[in-house]
Amino acid sequence: ETWDMPLAYAASNYHSENATQFAEEVTEATGGELEIVAHPGGSLFKGGEIFRAVRTGQAPIGERLISALGNEDAIFEIDSIPFLATSFDDARKLYEASKPALEEVLELKGLKLLYAVPWPPQGLYVNKEVDEAADMEGVKFRAYNAATARLAELMRAVPTKIEAAEISQAFATGVVESMISSGSTGYDRKIWEHVKYWYDVQAWLPKNMVLVNLDAWNGLDEEMQAVVLEKAGAAEERGWAKAEELANWYKEQLAENGMTVAPPSEQLAADFKEIGQTMMAEWLERAGDKGKAVIDAYQGME
Amino acid sequence: MRDLLTGLDRALNRIYTFAGAVAAGFLVLLALCVALSILTRMAGLYVAGLTAYSGYAMAASAFLALAYTFREGGHIRVALLRNRLAGRARFAVEVWCLGVASVFSVYLAWYLVRMTEISWQFGDKSEGADATPLWIPQSALAAGASVMALAAVHALIKTLLTRDIDAPFSGSSQTLSE
Amino acid sequence: MIEIGYTAIFLAVLFLFLGTGVWIALSLIGVATIGMMLFTARPVGDAMATTIWSASSSWTLAALPLFVWMGEILFRTRLSENLFRGLQPWMNRLPGGLLHVNIAGSAIFAAISGSSAATVATVGKMSIPELRRRRYPERMIVGTLAGAGTLGLLIPPSITLIIYGVAVNESIAKLFIAGILPGLMLAAMFMAYVMGWSLATRQSDDFAAERYGWGERVRALGQLLPVLALILAVMGAIYTGIATATEAAVLGVAGALVLSALQGELTWASFRESLLGATRTSSMIAFILAGSSFLTLAMGFTGIPRALATWIADLQLSPAMLIAALTLFYIVLGCFLDGISAIVLTMAVVEPIIRQAGFDMIWFGVFLMIVVEIAQITPPIGFNLFVLQGMTGREMDFIARAAAPMFAIMVLAVIVLYLFPGIATVLPSHM
Ligand code: NA
Ligand code: NA
């Protein structure tokens, strides 16, 4: 059996490399009985299509950014609530706390979660020095969904709609002056050509997840399932380690290319913490009891 | 019988024209959405989903205009063989082309309708800030593809009945530049 | 081995559908359907619907119908006529005369539009009737438009360069800058060809009968102003950050409407006609793009492009041979796929080969742009050919033959770029 596995990000991205390795390992361990073929760079289905494609069986397996699915269910947004989990350790805890709820929602949609790997923490890119949230007032801030628009609003920045494909041009021409994104985005787009400051605020650590269609999953015998799960577990560990290693590497690269890379000032961190509280309260209203249970579990963890 | 067919033919043509007019409306809507996205940015406002709405309007415009464009001879093809042949052979090739076109336009319409249905059942929402239930914009595609399928089958039957391969496109067959 | 058999069936069906005259968009859908049924057990129809929906509703394409509309509006005013009247005194002594307008016009329009279909549709809409009226040979009108229209990819802004830049993590700003000189070089090569053709055939004598004094020339410039002002305004909006490159198209529409109103030519009838014309052309192009996106998906499932690229990688070629092989590879692939699809389907395999061979990725991006520009004008599936067929009503074989010299020029441009890589790298290295 052959499983085509659509991946949204470029072949050289560590998520794609990791998933490709996972695919090869499964193929090898099953002696080719289950061959998984990775298709990176959106070459099979593009990011926005992958969730639906896996759900309807057009592709048996695929990878998607979890928080992109927030409109499906608020639980998918949990890893992008600003300033809730702001380190790899916290992000891991939040993942463990939210996993049962996540799996439950996915199962209802006919899907099984194989593994999830984070992106490097989200930092604040801005074209001037920022010491407190008030410095963001009037700054044109990239908004690409409801949450980032709300975040801009709370910082009293100007939410500016820019699509991913237009980021570089928008910064070059001054359409936008600031955004929150991971170090990798800035590195990939050579953002230092346009922006000079990166504050390591670690706003959130969004994750990609690898999903498999339940019908396809149930079509495997138990032995094969065990192999896939084992390799998925290995891919998850590998991915988390790689993300942490890269987070530092990206930071160094940004600095090396002339950007001022700095932790947030105490005031800025405190201001952001407060904004985070507001946004979490708003999220809890949408997510209801299920969301509250996850947050409680997370906050109860040591 | 003849009157009935002529009446049906006229009614179908009116459907294509009407869908084409709606498609033109969506093109205007696309322009307005894009203009609004410039204006709101200048005003420092964030309107959720303008990008998505532009995309939906564009898709609706393209698909609703399919049948109208087909009748006006606006969809292109390699007419080499058709123009080299004459008489029965030419007629046969045209029937083949219309047959293939009918099969695949019906196939397309079928699956676009099915996609819309599944989106509706699943309650699929757009991943963007607009969070639009996807069946709404998708139904414009499904409708446009269905009218296109109707037009292809209509053209096939009309060609078979009239034995005139230009009959389905006689609505007005101006090319765009003339 | 069974794959080779399937591939043969795939190609046979493609040529059967296209060759017998099945509408192009529906041919692509048909071929992709059959191909996917042969190569995979996945649900074909549902995958088709998903892909077509996402390709048709994608924001990156939104500029296309708007630029087409802008062309339709300008075409219905005296503006396009004036543009040519204004240029005539300046260009009639130049061998090839106003044919150069197709090339220069495309190069200028390429600076506001990211796509080659939009460039051909907009420039062609204005220039074809004017050049026909002046009795330039149809073959040259069509050929120059087909070739120069591809400059939309090389001269920034360019959707295709963005896709490449994102795929290989290179600076999009640098890629854009890198595209400028090669774009101008290619335009100059097209112009040189037109001059050479004119001198060789002495056809220019027919068009250069009238003589113009400098007074007339200066006065003629006034007629150029409206269209020039429009293009400068759109360009200005992009580079001052008022609008993104996609959004700028709507300023083109608004500007064209204002100009046509100022000329007293904006009536309900002309508005309606321009809108319906744009609706038809956009629908035709969008339908082919939809079919093509599905064909790309089917090709992805078949694994043919990737297998070919892997095969090339395994040959262990010298750098020069590698570039030659890749040129050939993309030309063949470009016969069946548009440029963006060809890049997306192969970059995962090609990128490491190129990096390993030590090529500058910015240079390779420019190389790739010219090679996939070629795809726009090669049959059976070439978007510029399709757009031109829609606009001229000519047969595909005529248009493809008219474009053939441009194909040769572009291959020559690839060779020049290989021999003198500085053409692409000198500007970005100063950033
Ligand atoms: Na361009
Ligand atoms: Na081609």
Short mmCIF file of C-alpha atoms in Angstrom, two decimals, chain A residues 35-226:
data_model
loop_
_atom_site.label_atom_id
_atom_site.label_comp_id
_atom_site.label_asym_id
_atom_site.label_seq_id
_atom_site.Cartn_x
_atom_site.Cartn_y
_atom_site.Cartn_z
CA GLU A 35 5.11 2.92 1.60
CA ILE A 36 4.67 6.54 2.69
CA VAL A 37 5.65 9.09 0.03
CA ALA A 38 6.17 12.65 1.29
CA HIS A 39 5.21 15.50 -1.07
CA PRO A 40 6.72 18.70 0.41
CA GLY A 41 6.26 22.32 -0.68
CA GLY A 42 2.52 22.04 -1.27
CA SER A 43 3.29 20.02 -4.39
CA LEU A 44 0.34 17.70 -3.86
CA PHE A 45 -2.15 19.69 -1.79
CA LYS A 46 -1.51 23.20 -0.51
CA GLY A 47 -1.59 24.00 3.21
CA GLY A 48 -5.18 25.14 3.23
CA GLU A 49 -6.38 21.97 1.48
CA ILE A 50 -4.55 19.34 3.49
CA PHE A 51 -6.90 19.04 6.48
CA ARG A 52 -9.89 18.51 4.24
CA ALA A 53 -7.97 16.21 1.93
CA VAL A 54 -7.01 13.88 4.78
CA ARG A 55 -10.44 14.08 6.35
CA THR A 56 -12.18 13.02 3.15
CA GLY A 57 -9.59 10.39 2.28
CA GLN A 58 -8.18 12.22 -0.77
CA ALA A 59 -4.85 11.76 0.98
CA PRO A 60 -4.55 9.17 3.76
CA ILE A 61 -2.01 11.17 5.76
CA GLY A 62 -0.84 14.78 5.91
CA GLU A 63 0.52 17.63 8.00
CA ARG A 64 -1.22 20.84 9.04
CA LEU A 65 -0.60 23.85 11.27
CA ILE A 66 -2.94 23.19 14.20
CA SER A 67 -3.94 26.78 14.92
CA ALA A 68 -5.04 27.30 11.31
CA LEU A 69 -8.03 25.12 12.18
CA GLY A 70 -9.35 27.47 14.88
CA ASN A 71 -12.56 28.05 12.96
CA GLU A 72 -13.29 24.31 13.14
CA ASP A 73 -12.96 24.16 16.89
CA ALA A 74 -11.55 26.60 19.46
CA ILE A 75 -9.39 23.83 20.97
CA PHE A 76 -7.11 24.02 17.92
CA GLU A 77 -6.22 27.61 18.89
CA ILE A 78 -4.84 26.68 22.30
CA ASP A 79 -1.20 26.69 21.22
CA SER A 80 -1.50 30.19 19.82
CA ILE A 81 -3.03 32.01 22.75
CA PRO A 82 -0.47 34.80 23.20
CA PHE A 83 1.80 34.62 26.25
CA LEU A 84 0.17 31.51 27.72
CA ALA A 85 3.05 29.07 27.22
CA THR A 86 6.23 30.98 26.44
CA SER A 87 9.00 28.37 26.50
CA PHE A 88 9.62 24.93 25.10
CA ASP A 89 8.99 23.35 28.50
CA ASP A 90 5.68 25.14 28.92
CA ALA A 91 4.71 24.41 25.34
CA ARG A 92 5.37 20.71 25.95
CA LYS A 93 3.20 20.80 29.07
CA LEU A 94 0.45 22.59 27.21
CA TYR A 95 0.67 19.96 24.47
CA GLU A 96 0.37 17.12 27.00
CA ALA A 97 -2.52 18.87 28.75
CA SER A 98 -4.40 19.52 25.51
CA LYS A 99 -3.66 16.22 23.77
CA PRO A 100 -6.71 14.26 25.02
CA ALA A 101 -9.10 17.06 24.02
CA LEU A 102 -7.32 17.45 20.69
CA GLU A 103 -7.53 13.72 19.94
CA GLU A 104 -11.17 13.63 20.90
CA VAL A 105 -12.08 16.46 18.51
CA LEU A 106 -10.01 14.91 15.73
CA GLU A 107 -11.58 11.51 16.19
CA LEU A 108 -15.04 13.02 15.80
CA LYS A 109 -13.83 14.32 12.44
CA GLY A 110 -12.56 10.89 11.41
CA LEU A 111 -8.89 11.59 12.06
CA LYS A 112 -6.07 10.25 14.19
CA LEU A 113 -3.24 12.37 15.58
CA LEU A 114 0.17 10.79 14.96
CA TYR A 115 2.51 13.44 16.26
CA ALA A 116 2.94 17.19 16.69
CA VAL A 117 6.08 19.33 16.45
CA PRO A 118 6.39 23.01 17.40
CA TRP A 119 7.67 25.97 15.44
CA PRO A 120 10.32 28.12 17.11
CA PRO A 121 8.81 30.67 19.52
CA GLN A 122 7.11 33.72 18.06
CA GLY A 123 9.02 36.97 18.45
CA LEU A 124 8.18 40.59 17.78
CA TYR A 125 9.64 42.04 14.58
CA VAL A 126 9.49 45.81 14.54
CA ASN A 127 11.21 48.67 12.76
CA LYS A 128 12.07 50.64 15.94
CA GLU A 129 13.07 50.13 19.54
CA VAL A 130 10.19 49.02 21.75
CA ASP A 131 10.39 49.20 25.56
CA GLU A 132 6.74 48.93 26.48
CA ALA A 133 3.48 48.04 24.76
CA ALA A 134 2.67 51.75 24.44
CA ASP A 135 5.54 52.07 21.94
CA MET A 136 3.51 49.93 19.57
CA GLU A 137 0.76 52.53 19.34
CA GLY A 138 0.11 53.45 15.72
CA VAL A 139 2.63 50.95 14.34
CA LYS A 140 1.35 49.09 11.27
CA PHE A 141 1.18 45.51 12.54
CA ARG A 142 0.62 42.47 10.35
CA ALA A 143 -2.71 40.78 11.03
CA TYR A 144 -3.50 37.54 9.23
CA ASN A 145 -6.36 36.22 11.32
CA ALA A 146 -8.82 37.30 13.98
CA ALA A 147 -6.37 36.65 16.82
CA THR A 148 -3.51 38.73 15.41
CA ALA A 149 -5.96 41.51 14.59
CA ARG A 150 -7.19 41.47 18.19
CA LEU A 151 -3.61 41.44 19.44
CA ALA A 152 -2.86 44.53 17.35
CA GLU A 153 -5.93 46.19 18.74
CA LEU A 154 -4.90 45.47 22.34
CA MET A 155 -1.42 46.92 21.64
CA ARG A 156 -3.17 49.89 19.99
CA ALA A 157 -1.19 49.11 16.85
CA VAL A 158 -2.78 49.38 13.42
CA PRO A 159 -3.86 45.92 12.23
CA THR A 160 -2.73 45.56 8.63
CA LYS A 161 -3.89 42.72 6.44
CA ILE A 162 -0.91 41.09 4.69
CA GLU A 163 -0.91 37.62 3.18
CA ALA A 164 2.08 35.33 3.74
CA ALA A 165 3.21 35.57 0.12
CA GLU A 166 3.39 39.37 0.36
CA ILE A 167 5.35 39.72 3.60
CA SER A 168 8.71 40.71 2.10
CA GLN A 169 7.24 43.20 -0.32
CA ALA A 170 4.99 44.68 2.34
CA PHE A 171 7.93 45.34 4.65
CA ALA A 172 10.05 46.65 1.79
CA THR A 173 7.45 49.22 0.79
CA GLY A 174 6.38 50.12 4.31
CA VAL A 175 2.87 48.73 3.98
CA VAL A 176 3.58 47.04 7.30
CA GLU A 177 6.15 47.83 10.04
CA SER A 178 5.85 45.03 12.54
CA MET A 179 4.67 41.46 13.00
CA ILE A 180 4.79 38.61 15.45
CA SER A 181 6.32 35.55 13.88
CA SER A 182 8.95 32.93 14.57
CA GLY A 183 12.63 33.46 13.93
CA SER A 184 12.39 31.10 10.98
CA THR A 185 9.98 33.36 9.08
CA GLY A 186 12.37 36.25 9.38
CA TYR A 187 15.33 34.11 8.39
CA ASP A 188 13.54 32.52 5.42
CA ARG A 189 12.44 35.93 4.10
CA LYS A 190 15.74 37.69 4.92
CA ILE A 191 13.69 40.13 6.95
CA TRP A 192 16.80 42.06 8.09
CA GLU A 193 16.70 43.77 4.74
CA HIS A 194 13.70 45.71 6.06
CA VAL A 195 13.39 45.42 9.85
CA LYS A 196 16.05 45.94 12.49
CA TYR A 197 14.60 44.70 15.79
CA TRP A 198 13.55 41.27 16.97
CA TYR A 199 12.29 40.87 20.52
CA ASP A 200 12.35 37.34 21.81
CA VAL A 201 8.97 37.64 23.55
CA GLN A 202 8.17 33.93 22.90
CA ALA A 203 4.53 34.90 22.42
CA TRP A 204 3.49 31.36 21.60
CA LEU A 205 4.83 28.16 20.06
CA PRO A 206 2.46 27.00 17.35
CA LYS A 207 2.64 23.37 16.27
CA ASN A 208 2.21 21.33 13.14
CA MET A 209 0.47 18.00 13.50
CA VAL A 210 0.59 14.92 11.35
CA LEU A 211 -2.82 13.37 10.87
CA VAL A 212 -4.01 10.13 9.41
CA ASN A 213 -7.45 9.33 8.08
CA LEU A 214 -9.19 6.89 10.47
CA ASP A 215 -10.43 4.63 7.68
CA ALA A 216 -6.92 4.34 6.31
CA TRP A 217 -5.63 3.76 9.83
CA ASN A 218 -8.13 1.02 10.56
CA GLY A 219 -7.15 -0.61 7.28
CA LEU A 220 -3.71 -1.40 8.73
CA ASP A 221 -3.16 -4.53 10.77
CA GLU A 222 -2.07 -4.15 14.38
CA GLU A 223 1.55 -4.92 13.69
CA MET A 224 1.74 -2.21 11.09
CA GLN A 225 -0.06 0.26 13.37
CA ALA A 226 2.48 -0.42 16.06
#
